Coordinates of C-alpha atoms and ligand atoms in Angstrom, one line a residue:
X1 CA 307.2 258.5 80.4
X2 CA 309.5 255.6 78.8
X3 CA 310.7 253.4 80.8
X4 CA 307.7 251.2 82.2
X5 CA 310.1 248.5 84.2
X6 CA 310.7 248.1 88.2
X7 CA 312.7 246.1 90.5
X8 CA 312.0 243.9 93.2
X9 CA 314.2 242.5 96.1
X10 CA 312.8 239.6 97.2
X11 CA 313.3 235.8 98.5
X12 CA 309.8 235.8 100.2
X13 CA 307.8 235.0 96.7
X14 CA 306.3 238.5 96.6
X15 CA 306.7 239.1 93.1
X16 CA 303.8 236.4 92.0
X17 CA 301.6 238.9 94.1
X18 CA 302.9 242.2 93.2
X19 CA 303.5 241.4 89.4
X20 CA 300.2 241.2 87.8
X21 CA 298.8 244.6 89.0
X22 CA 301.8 246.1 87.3
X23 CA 301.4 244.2 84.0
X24 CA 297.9 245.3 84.1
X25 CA 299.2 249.6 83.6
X26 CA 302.3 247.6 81.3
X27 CA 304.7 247.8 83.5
X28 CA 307.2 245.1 84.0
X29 CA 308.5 243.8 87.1
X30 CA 311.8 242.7 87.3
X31 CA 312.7 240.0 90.5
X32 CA 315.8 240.5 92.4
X33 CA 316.5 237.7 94.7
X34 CA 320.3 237.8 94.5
X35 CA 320.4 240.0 98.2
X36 CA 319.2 238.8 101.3
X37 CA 316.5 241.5 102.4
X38 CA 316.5 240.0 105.9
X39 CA 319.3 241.7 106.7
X40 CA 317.1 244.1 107.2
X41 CA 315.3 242.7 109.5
X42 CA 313.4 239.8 110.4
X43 CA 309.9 239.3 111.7
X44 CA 310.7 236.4 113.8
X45 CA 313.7 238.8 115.5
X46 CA 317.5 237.4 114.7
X47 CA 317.4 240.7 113.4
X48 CA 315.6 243.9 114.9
X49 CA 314.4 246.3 111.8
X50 CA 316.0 249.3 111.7
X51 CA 314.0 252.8 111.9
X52 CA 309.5 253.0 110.6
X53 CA 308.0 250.4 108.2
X54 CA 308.5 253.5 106.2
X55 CA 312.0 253.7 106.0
X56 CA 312.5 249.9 105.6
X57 CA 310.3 249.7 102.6
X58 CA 312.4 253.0 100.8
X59 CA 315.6 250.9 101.5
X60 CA 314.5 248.0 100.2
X61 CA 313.3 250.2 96.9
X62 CA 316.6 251.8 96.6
X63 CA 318.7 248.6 97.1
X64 CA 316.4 247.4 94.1
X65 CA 317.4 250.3 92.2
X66 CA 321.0 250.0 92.7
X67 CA 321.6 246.3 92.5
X68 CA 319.0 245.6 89.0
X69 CA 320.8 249.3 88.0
X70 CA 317.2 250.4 87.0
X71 CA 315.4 253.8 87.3
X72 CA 312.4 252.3 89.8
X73 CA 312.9 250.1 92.4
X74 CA 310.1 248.3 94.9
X75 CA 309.9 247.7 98.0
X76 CA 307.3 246.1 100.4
X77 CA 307.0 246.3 104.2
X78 CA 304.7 245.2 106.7
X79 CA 303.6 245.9 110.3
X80 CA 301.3 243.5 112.4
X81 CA 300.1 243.8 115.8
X82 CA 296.7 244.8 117.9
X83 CA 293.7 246.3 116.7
X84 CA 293.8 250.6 117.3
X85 CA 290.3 250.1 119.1
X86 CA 290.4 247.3 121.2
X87 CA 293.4 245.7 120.6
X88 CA 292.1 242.2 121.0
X89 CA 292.5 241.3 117.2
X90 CA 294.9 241.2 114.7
X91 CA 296.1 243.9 112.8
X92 CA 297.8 244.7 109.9
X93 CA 299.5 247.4 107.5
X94 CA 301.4 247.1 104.8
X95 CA 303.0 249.5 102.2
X96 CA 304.7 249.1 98.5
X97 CA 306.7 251.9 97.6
X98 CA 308.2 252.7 94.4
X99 CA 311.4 254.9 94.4
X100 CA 312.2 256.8 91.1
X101 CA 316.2 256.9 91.3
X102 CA 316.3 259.7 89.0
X103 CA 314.0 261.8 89.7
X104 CA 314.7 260.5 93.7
X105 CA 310.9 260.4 94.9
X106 CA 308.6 257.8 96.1
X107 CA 305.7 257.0 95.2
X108 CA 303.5 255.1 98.3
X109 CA 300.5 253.0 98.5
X110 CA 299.4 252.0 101.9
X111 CA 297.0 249.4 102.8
X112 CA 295.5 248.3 106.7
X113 CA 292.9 246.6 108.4
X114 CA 291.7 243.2 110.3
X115 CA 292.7 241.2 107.8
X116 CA 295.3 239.0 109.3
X117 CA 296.1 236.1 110.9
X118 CA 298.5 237.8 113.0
X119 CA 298.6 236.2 116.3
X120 CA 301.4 235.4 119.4
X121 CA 300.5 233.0 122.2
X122 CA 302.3 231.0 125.0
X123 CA 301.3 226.8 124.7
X124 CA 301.7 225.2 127.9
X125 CA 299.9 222.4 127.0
X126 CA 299.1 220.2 123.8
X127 CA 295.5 220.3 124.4
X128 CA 295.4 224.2 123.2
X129 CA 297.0 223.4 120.0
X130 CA 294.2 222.6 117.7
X131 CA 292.3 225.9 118.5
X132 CA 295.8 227.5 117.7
X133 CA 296.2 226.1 114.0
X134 CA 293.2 226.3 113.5
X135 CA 293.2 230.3 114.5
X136 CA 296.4 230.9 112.8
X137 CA 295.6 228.3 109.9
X138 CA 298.5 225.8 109.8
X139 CA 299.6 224.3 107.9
X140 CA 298.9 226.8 104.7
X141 CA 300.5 229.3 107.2
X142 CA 303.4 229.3 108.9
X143 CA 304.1 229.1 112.5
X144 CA 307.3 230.0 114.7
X145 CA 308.3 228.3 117.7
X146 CA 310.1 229.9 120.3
X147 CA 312.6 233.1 120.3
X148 CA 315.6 233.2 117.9
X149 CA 318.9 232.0 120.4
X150 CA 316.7 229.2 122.2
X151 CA 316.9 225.8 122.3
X152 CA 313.1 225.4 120.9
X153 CA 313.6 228.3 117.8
X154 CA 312.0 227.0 114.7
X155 CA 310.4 228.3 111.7
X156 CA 310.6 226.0 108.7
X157 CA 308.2 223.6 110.6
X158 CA 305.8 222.6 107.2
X159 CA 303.5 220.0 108.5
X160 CA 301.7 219.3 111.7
X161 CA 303.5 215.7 112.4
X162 CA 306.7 217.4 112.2
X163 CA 305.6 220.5 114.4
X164 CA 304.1 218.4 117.3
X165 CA 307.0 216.3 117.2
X166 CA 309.2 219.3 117.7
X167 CA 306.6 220.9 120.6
X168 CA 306.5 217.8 122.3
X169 CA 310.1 217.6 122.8
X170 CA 310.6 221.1 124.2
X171 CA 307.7 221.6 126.2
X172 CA 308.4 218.9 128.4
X173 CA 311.6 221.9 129.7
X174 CA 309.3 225.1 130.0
X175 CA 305.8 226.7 127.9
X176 CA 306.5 228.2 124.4
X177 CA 306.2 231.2 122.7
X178 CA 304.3 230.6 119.3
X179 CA 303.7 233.1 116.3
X180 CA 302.2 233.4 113.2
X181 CA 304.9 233.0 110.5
X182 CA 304.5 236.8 108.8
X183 CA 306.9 236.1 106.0
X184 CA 304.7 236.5 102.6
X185 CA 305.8 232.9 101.4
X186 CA 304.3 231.4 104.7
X187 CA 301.6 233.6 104.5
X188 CA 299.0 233.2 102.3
X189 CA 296.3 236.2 103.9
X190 CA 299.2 238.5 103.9
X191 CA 300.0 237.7 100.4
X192 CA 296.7 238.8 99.5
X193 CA 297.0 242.2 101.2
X194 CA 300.4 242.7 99.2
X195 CA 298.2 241.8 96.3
X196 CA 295.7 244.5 97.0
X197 CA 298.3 246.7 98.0
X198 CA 299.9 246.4 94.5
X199 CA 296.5 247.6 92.7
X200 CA 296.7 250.7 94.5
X201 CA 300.1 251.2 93.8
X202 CA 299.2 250.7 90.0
X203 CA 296.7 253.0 90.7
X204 CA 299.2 255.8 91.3
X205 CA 301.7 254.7 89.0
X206 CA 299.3 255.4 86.0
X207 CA 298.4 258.4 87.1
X208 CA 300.3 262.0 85.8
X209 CA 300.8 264.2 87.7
X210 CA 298.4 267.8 86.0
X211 CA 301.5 269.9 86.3
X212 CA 304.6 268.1 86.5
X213 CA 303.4 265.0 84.8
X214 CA 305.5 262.6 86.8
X215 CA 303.8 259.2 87.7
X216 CA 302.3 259.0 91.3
X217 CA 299.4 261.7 91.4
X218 CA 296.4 260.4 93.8
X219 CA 293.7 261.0 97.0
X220 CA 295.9 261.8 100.2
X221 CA 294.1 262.0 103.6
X222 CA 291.2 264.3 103.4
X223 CA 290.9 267.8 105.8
X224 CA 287.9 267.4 108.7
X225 CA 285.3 269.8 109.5
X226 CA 281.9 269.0 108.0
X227 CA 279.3 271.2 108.5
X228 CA 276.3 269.1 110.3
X229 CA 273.1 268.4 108.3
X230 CA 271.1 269.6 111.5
X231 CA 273.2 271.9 112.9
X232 CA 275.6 273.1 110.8
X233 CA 278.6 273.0 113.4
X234 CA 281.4 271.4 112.1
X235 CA 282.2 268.0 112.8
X236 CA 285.0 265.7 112.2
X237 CA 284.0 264.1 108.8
X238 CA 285.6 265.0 106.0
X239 CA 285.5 268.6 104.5
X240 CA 287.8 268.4 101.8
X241 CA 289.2 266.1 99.3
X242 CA 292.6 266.7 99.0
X243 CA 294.8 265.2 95.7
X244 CA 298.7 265.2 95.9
X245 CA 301.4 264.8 93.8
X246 CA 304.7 263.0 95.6
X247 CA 307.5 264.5 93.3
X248 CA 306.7 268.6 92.8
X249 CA 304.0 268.0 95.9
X250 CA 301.4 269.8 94.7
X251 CA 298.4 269.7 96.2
X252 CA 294.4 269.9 94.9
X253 CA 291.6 270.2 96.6
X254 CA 287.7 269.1 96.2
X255 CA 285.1 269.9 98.4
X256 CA 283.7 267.0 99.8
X257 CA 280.1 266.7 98.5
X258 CA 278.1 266.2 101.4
X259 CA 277.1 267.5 104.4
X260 CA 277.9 265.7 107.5
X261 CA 275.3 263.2 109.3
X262 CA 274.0 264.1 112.1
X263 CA 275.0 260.6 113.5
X264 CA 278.7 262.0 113.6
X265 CA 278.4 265.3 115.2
X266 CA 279.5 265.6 118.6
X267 CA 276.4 268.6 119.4
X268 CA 273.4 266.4 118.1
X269 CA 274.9 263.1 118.8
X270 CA 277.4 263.4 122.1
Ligands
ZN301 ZN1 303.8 266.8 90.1
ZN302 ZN1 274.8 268.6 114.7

């Protein structure tokens, strides 16, 4: 492979996280910031996202690719709401992508868990607010105010003079909708996700594909059906490592080399 060198749309700082992972496999990221990528869409809502966090990341890759007129474009998108379990925390997913214009495949890395400060609450009263920075960690992050189209919508609040000021004056008319400010700049603990998300990106990129040798090669979701340690019935850990390639698709697999605990199996532990 020759050319070593992506693209990047970005106004939201991204690159600072995204870069050094790449410079570590030698390749060079190159920061668009010419197009606005909240056209499309915006966390805070002015504008609604179009289609899966999936196909907003590939168009934000491609747009990369066309506007820097580069083989590999970038693109990062995230998705925040309520834990899968319990849904009373945060949660949140985000995915870099890395679309080869030539050979027109992408190459994915996907990254989720609790750590956010994602977060949406209604303040009736200014005696809740120190709780609420202090769970969403303002001033380092960033907080919106209100819906896009009302009287109290504001997002460049910086400081906590400046914010209670602006609460003050609007929740004297009706309670307010606050949020956690999801864009990467405001954002510090999302910016580190990106980060980490980035590594396993460079992860792929540096590894060939065995037959096609394309860049991209890596673990994909295993196969279930462990046999249990006790019992031997099969359970619903892993069975199978499985290895995929995202431009010819080919796919390896591994056994997985253990059995199951008996801890997971639905016979000797119901
Ligand atoms: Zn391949
Ligand atoms: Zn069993």
């Amino acid at each position: 492979m020759t050319e070593r060198r992506a693209a990047l749309l970005t106004r939201h700082g991204k690159h600072a996280a995204i870069a050094p992972a790449l410079a570590e496999i030698g390749w060079h990221l190159e920061l668009v910031d010419s197009y606005d990528t909240d056209l499309l869409g915006t966390f805070s809502g002015e504008i609604e996202r179009a289609g899966s966090q999936r196909d907003a990341a590939l168009a934000k890759a491609q747009g990369a690719c066309e506007l820097a007129g580069v083989r590999y474009g970038l693109g990062s998108e995230g998705r925040f709401g309520a834990d899968p379990w319990l849904g009373c925390s945060g949660w949140a997913s985000e995915l870099l992508l890395c679309w080869d214009g030539q050979r027109r495949y992408a190459i994915e890395a996907w990254i989720s868990g609790a750590q956010t400060n994602f977060y949406q609450t209604t303040l009736s009263s200014m005696a809740a607010l120190p709780d609420l920075l202090s769970r969403v960690g303002f001033p380092e992050h960033g907080l919106i105010v209100g819906h896009p189209g009302s009287a109290a919508f504001h997002k460049e609040l910086v400081d906590e003079a400046s914010l209670r000021a602006h609460l003050l004056q609007h929740l004297a008319q009706a309670p307010l909708e606050l949020c956690s400010d999801m864009r990467a700049h405001r954002n510090p603990t999302r910016m580190a996700m990106i980060a980490r998300c980035a590594q396993g990106l460079a992860q792929r990129l540096a590894c060939a594909c065995p037959v096609c040798a394309m860049p991209g090669y890596g673990e994909i979701a295993p196969l279930a059906g462990a046999l249990c340690a006790d019992c031997a019935r099969p359970t619903r850990q892993p069975r199978v490592r499985r290895f995929q390639c995202p431009c010819c698709q080919v796919i390896h697999e591994q056994p997985w080399p253990t059995q199951a605990s008996p801890q997971y199996c639905d016979h000797c532990n119901p």
